[in-house]
Coordinates of C-alpha atoms in Angstrom, one line a residue:
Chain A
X463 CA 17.9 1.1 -31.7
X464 CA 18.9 -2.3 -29.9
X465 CA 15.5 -3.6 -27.1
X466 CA 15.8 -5.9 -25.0
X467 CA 12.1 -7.0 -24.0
X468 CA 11.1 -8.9 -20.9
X469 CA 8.3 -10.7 -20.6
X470 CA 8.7 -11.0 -16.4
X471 CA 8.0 -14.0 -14.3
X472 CA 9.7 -16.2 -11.4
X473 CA 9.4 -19.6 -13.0
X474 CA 10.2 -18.7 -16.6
X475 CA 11.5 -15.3 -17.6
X476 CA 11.5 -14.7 -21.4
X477 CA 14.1 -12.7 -22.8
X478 CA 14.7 -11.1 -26.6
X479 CA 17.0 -8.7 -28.4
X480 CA 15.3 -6.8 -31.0
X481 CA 17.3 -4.0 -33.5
X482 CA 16.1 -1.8 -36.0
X483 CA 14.3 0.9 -36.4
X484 CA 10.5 1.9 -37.1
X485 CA 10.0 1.2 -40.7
X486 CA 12.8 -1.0 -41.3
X487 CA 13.7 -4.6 -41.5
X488 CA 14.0 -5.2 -37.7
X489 CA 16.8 -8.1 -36.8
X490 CA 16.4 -10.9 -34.1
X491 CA 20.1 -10.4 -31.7
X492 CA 18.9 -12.8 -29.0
X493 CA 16.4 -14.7 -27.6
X494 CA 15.7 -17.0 -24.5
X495 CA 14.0 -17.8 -20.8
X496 CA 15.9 -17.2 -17.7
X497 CA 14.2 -19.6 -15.3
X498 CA 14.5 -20.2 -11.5
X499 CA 13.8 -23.1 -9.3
X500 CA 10.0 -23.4 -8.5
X501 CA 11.6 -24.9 -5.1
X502 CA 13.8 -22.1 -4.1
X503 CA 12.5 -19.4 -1.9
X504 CA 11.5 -15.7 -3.5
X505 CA 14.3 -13.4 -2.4
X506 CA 16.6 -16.4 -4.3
X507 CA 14.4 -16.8 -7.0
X508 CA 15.0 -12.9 -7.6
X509 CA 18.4 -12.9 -6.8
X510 CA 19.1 -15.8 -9.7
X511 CA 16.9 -13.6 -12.1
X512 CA 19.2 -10.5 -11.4
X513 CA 22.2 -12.7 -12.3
X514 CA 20.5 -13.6 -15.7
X515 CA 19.5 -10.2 -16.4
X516 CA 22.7 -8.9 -16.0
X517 CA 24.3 -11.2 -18.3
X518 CA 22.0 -10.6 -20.8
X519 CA 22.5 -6.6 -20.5
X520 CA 25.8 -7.5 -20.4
X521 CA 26.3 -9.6 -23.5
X522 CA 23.8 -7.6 -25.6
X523 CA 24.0 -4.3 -24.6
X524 CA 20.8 -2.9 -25.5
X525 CA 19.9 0.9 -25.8
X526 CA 16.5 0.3 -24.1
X527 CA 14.6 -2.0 -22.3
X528 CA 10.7 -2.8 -22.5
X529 CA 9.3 -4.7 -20.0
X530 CA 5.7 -5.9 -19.7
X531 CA 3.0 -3.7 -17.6
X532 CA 1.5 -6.2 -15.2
X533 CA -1.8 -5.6 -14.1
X534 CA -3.0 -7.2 -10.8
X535 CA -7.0 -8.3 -11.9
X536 CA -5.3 -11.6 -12.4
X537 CA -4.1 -14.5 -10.1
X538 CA -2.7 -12.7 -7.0
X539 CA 0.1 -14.9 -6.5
X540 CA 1.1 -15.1 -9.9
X541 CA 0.8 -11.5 -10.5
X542 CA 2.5 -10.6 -7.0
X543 CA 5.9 -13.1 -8.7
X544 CA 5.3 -11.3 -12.2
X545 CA 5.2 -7.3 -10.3
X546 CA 8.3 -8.7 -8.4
X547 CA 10.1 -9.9 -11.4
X548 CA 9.6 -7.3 -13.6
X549 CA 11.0 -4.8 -10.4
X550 CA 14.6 -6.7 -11.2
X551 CA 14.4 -6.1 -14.5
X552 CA 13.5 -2.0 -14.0
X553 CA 16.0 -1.8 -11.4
X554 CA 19.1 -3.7 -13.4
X555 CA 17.8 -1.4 -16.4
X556 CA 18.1 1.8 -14.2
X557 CA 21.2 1.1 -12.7
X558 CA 23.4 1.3 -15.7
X559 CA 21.1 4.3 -16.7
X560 CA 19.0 2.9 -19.5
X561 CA 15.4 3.9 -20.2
X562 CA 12.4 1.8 -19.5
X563 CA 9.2 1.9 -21.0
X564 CA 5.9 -0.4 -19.9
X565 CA 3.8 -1.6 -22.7
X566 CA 0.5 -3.5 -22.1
X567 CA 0.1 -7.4 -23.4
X568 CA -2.7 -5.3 -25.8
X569 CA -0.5 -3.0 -26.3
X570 CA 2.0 -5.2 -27.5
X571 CA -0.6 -8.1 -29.4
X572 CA -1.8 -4.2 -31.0
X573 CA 1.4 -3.7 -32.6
X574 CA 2.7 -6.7 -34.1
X575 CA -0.5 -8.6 -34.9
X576 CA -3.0 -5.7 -35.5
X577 CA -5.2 -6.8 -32.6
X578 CA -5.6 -5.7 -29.0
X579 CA -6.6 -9.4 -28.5
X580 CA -4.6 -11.2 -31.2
X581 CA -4.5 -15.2 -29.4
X582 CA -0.5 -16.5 -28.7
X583 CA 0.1 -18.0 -31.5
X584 CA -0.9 -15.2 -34.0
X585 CA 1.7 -12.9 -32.0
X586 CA 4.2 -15.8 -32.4
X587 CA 3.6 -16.2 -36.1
X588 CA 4.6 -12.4 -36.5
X589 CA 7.5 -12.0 -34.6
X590 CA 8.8 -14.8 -36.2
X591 CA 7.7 -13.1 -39.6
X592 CA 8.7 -10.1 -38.8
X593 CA 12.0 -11.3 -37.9
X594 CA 12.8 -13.4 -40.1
X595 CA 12.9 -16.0 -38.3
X596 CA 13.4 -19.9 -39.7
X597 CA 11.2 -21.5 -36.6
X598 CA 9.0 -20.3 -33.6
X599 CA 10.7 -18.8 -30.9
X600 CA 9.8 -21.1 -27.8
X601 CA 8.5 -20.8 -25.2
X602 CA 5.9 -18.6 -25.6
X603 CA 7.6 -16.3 -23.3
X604 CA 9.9 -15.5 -25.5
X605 CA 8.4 -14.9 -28.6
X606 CA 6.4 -12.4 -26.0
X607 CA 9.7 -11.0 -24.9
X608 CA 11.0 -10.5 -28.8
X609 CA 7.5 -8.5 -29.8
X610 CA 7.7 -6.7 -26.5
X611 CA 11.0 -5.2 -28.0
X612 CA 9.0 -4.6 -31.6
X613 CA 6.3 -2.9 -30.0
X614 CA 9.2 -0.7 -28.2
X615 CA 10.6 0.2 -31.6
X616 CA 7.5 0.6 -33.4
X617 CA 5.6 2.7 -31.1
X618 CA 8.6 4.5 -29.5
X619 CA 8.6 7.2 -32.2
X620 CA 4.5 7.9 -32.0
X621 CA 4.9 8.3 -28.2
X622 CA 8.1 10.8 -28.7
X623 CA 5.4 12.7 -31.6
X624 CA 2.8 12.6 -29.0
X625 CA 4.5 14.1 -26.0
X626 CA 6.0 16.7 -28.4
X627 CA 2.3 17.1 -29.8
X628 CA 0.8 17.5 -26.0
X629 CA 3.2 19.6 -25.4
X630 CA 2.8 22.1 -28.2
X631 CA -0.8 22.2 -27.6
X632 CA 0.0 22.6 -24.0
X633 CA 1.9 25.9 -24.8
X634 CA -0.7 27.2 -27.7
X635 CA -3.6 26.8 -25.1
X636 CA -1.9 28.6 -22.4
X637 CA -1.3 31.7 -25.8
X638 CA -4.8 31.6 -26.3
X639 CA -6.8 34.9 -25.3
X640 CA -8.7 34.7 -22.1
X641 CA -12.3 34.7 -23.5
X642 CA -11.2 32.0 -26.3
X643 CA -11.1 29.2 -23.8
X644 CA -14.3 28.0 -22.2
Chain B
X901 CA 19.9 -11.6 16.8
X902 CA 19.8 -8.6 14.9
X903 CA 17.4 -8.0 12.5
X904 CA 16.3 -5.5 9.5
X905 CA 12.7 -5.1 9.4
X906 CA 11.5 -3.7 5.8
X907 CA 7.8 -2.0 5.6
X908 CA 8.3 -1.7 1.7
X909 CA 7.1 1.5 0.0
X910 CA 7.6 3.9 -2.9
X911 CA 6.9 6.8 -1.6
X912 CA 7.7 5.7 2.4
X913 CA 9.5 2.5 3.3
X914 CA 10.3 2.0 6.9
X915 CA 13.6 0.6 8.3
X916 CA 13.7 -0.9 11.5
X917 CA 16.9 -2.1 13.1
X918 CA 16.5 -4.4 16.6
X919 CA 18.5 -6.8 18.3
X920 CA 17.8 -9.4 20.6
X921 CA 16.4 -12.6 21.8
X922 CA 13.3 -13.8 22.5
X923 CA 12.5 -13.5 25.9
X924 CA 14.6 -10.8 26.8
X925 CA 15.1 -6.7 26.4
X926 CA 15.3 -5.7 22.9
X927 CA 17.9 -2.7 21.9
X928 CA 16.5 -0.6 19.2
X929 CA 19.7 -0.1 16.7
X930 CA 18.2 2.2 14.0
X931 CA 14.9 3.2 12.6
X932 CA 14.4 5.7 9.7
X933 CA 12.2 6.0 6.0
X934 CA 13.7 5.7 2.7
X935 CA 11.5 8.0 0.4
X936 CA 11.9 8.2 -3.0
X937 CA 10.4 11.3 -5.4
X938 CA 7.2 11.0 -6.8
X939 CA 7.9 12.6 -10.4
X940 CA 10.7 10.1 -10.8
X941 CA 9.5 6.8 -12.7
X942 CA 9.1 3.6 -11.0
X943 CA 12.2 1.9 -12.3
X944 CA 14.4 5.3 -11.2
X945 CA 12.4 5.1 -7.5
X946 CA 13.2 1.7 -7.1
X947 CA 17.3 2.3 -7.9
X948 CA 17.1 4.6 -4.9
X949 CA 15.5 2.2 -3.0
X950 CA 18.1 -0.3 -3.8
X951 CA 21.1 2.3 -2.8
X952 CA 19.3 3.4 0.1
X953 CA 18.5 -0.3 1.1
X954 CA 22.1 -1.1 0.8
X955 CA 23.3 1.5 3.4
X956 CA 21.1 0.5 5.9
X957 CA 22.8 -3.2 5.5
X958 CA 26.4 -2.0 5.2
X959 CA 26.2 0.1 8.3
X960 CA 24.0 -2.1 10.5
X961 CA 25.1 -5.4 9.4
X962 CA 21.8 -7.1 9.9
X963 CA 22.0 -11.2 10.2
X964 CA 18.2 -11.5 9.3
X965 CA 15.9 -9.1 7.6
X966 CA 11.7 -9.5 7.8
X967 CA 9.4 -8.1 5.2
X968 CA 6.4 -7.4 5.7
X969 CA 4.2 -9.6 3.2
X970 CA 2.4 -7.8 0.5
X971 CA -1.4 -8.8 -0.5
X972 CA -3.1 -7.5 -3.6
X973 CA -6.7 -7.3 -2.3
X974 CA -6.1 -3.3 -1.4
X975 CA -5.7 -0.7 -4.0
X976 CA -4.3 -1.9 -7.4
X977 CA -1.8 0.9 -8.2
X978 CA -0.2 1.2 -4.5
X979 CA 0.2 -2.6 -4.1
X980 CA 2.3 -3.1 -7.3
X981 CA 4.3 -0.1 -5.9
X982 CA 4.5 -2.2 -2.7
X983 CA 5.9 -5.7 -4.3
X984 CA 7.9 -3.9 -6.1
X985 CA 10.0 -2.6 -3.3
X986 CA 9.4 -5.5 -1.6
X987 CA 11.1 -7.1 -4.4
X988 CA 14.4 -4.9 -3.9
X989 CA 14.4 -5.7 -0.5
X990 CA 14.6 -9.5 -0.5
X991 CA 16.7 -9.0 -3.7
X992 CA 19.1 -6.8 -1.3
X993 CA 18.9 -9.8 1.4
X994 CA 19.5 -12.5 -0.9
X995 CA 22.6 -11.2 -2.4
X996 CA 23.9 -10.3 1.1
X997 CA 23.0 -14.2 1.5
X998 CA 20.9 -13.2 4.4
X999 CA 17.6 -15.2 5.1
X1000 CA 14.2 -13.3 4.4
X1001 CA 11.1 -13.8 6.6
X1002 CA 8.1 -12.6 5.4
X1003 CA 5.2 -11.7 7.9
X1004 CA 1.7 -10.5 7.3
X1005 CA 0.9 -7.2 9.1
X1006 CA -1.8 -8.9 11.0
X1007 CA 1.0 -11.5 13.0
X1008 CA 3.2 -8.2 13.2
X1009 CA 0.4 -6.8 15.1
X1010 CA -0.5 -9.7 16.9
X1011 CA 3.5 -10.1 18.0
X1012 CA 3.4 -7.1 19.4
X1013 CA 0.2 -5.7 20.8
X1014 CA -1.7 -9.5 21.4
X1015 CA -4.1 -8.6 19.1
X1016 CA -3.9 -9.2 14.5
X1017 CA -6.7 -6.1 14.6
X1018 CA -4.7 -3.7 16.9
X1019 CA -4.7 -0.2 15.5
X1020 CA -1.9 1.7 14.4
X1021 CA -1.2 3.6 17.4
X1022 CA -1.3 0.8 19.4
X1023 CA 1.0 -0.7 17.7
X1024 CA 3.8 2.6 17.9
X1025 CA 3.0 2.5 21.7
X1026 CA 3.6 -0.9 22.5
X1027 CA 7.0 -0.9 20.0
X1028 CA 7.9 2.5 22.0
X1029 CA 7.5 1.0 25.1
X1030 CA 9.3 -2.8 24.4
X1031 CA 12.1 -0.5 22.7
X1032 CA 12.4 1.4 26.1
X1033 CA 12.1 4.4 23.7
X1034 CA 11.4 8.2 24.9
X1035 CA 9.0 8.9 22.2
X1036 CA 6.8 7.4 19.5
X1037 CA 8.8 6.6 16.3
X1038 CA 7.2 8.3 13.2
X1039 CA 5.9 8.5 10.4
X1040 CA 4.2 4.9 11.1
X1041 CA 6.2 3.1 8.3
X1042 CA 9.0 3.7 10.8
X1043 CA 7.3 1.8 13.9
X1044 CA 6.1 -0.8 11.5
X1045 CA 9.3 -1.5 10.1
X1046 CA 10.8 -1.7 13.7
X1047 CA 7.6 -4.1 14.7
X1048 CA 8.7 -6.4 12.0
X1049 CA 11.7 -6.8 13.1
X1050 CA 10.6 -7.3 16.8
X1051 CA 7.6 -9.8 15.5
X1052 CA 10.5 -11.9 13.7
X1053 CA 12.8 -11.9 16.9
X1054 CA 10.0 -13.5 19.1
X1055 CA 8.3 -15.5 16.3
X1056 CA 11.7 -17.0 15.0
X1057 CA 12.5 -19.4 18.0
X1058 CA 8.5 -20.7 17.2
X1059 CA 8.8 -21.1 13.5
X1060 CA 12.1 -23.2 14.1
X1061 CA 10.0 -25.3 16.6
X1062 CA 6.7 -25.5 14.5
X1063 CA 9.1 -26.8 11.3
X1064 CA 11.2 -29.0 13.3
X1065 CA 7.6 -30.8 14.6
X1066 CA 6.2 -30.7 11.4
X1067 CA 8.9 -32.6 10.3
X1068 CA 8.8 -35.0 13.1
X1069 CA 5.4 -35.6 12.8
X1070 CA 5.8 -36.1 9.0
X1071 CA 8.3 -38.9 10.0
X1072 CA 6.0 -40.8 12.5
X1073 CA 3.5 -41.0 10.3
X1074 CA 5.2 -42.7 7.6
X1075 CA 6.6 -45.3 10.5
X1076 CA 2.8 -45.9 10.8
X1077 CA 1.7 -49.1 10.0
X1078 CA -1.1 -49.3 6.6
X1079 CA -4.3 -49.7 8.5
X1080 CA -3.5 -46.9 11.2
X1081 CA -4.0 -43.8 8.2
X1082 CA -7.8 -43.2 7.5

């Protein structure tokens, strides 16, 4: 499975390329920060962010892409650039027909570190362990970017399990005699 | 001038097409809402948005497009959904190289009714009756959109002005000798 994870945002954009699968070596394709012009007005800002995108989904051709879930109990403008970003990158995704899936910063710090609330550089440290990697990916936002697409690979499979599992239970319950549900 | 107006949505987003001039009859050239499904994910909603943006520009030909300005002090869930397509529409714009105003909905309702706490139905009267229309565009996303775009046709010739004084003002006060600045 090829991920490409994207760790949104106006002024710096990170970008990384992650294939493997669960339980395997996982290998590092790509990596890097699309950025745009803290002086350029938004709809430009996210029309130079589509144009990176693209090359990336272009050059790389990943199978899926993970982008961050952004939650809004932080900064309102910076979380109002990060929703708005991250709506390019779910829309170029969508358009050549790939699937998306959101994962959480804890989510994410969870998988490759062990801990909901693992600090930068300990999620750094791993990605760069975990992919073999000679130095730090920098900036931060990518290294975020490149365990974004870990976590997609590592917790892909649990959430297909657990749909399948919900939905077996699903059809057992509705089985069930009437007096055997309370 | 003929303007798009955008009031961004998920579920609704209202399109507004008027032309015009300050100071002079408006023509309403379209209005209608873009709806996407519910049950679809966000990043599938907002690729319908995008193609359903996109015909609204190809057939009207817009030379300016106004959006209304998203804040995140309302409801956490809709207001990502809201930046979000307000993110597809200035990306739409921007590739179209068409400039994006942004206007909160309390100068839209100012613009158009003389007051920024005006309630929604005054607001659909008083763009029925400056539209010279024979009944009340609905649902509301639809008048809002089309107040949008009649807020940036009279507010455009003042934001020109107001920029263009700033600027002078910025300039005379650099001619100023030392001791005249406090």
């Amino acid at each position: 499975m090829r991920v490409l994870g994207v760790d949104p945002g106006l002024t710096r954009c990170g970008v990384g390329v992650v294939e493997g699968e669960a339980g395997r070596p996982l290998r590092m394709v790509g990596v890097g920060t699309l950025r745009t012009p803290v002086e350029a007005d938004v709809p430009e800002r996210l029309r130079l962010l589509e144009v990176g995108l693209e090359e990336w989904l272009e050059t790389h051709r990943p199978e899926r892409v993970a982008v961050e879930r952004v939650f809004s109990q932080h900064n309102v403008r910076s979380v109002m650039g990060t929703a708005q970003a991250s709506a390019v990158a779910m829309l170029c995704a969508a358009r050549r027909g790939l699937p998306v899936a959101l994962h959480t910063p804890s989510e994410v710090k969870a998988a490759v570190t062990g801990s909901g609330r693992a600090e930068k550089a300990q999620v750094g440290a791993m990605v760069t362990r975990l992919l073999r990697l000679t130095e730090l990916p920098r900036p931060a936002d990518a290294a975020d970017a490149l365990a974004l697409a870990i976590c997609h690979i590592w917790r892909a499979p649990a959430q297909h399990r657990l749909a399948h599992e919900t939905a077996r239970a699903r059809t057992a319950a509705t089985r069930l005699p009437k007096g055997a549900r309370s």
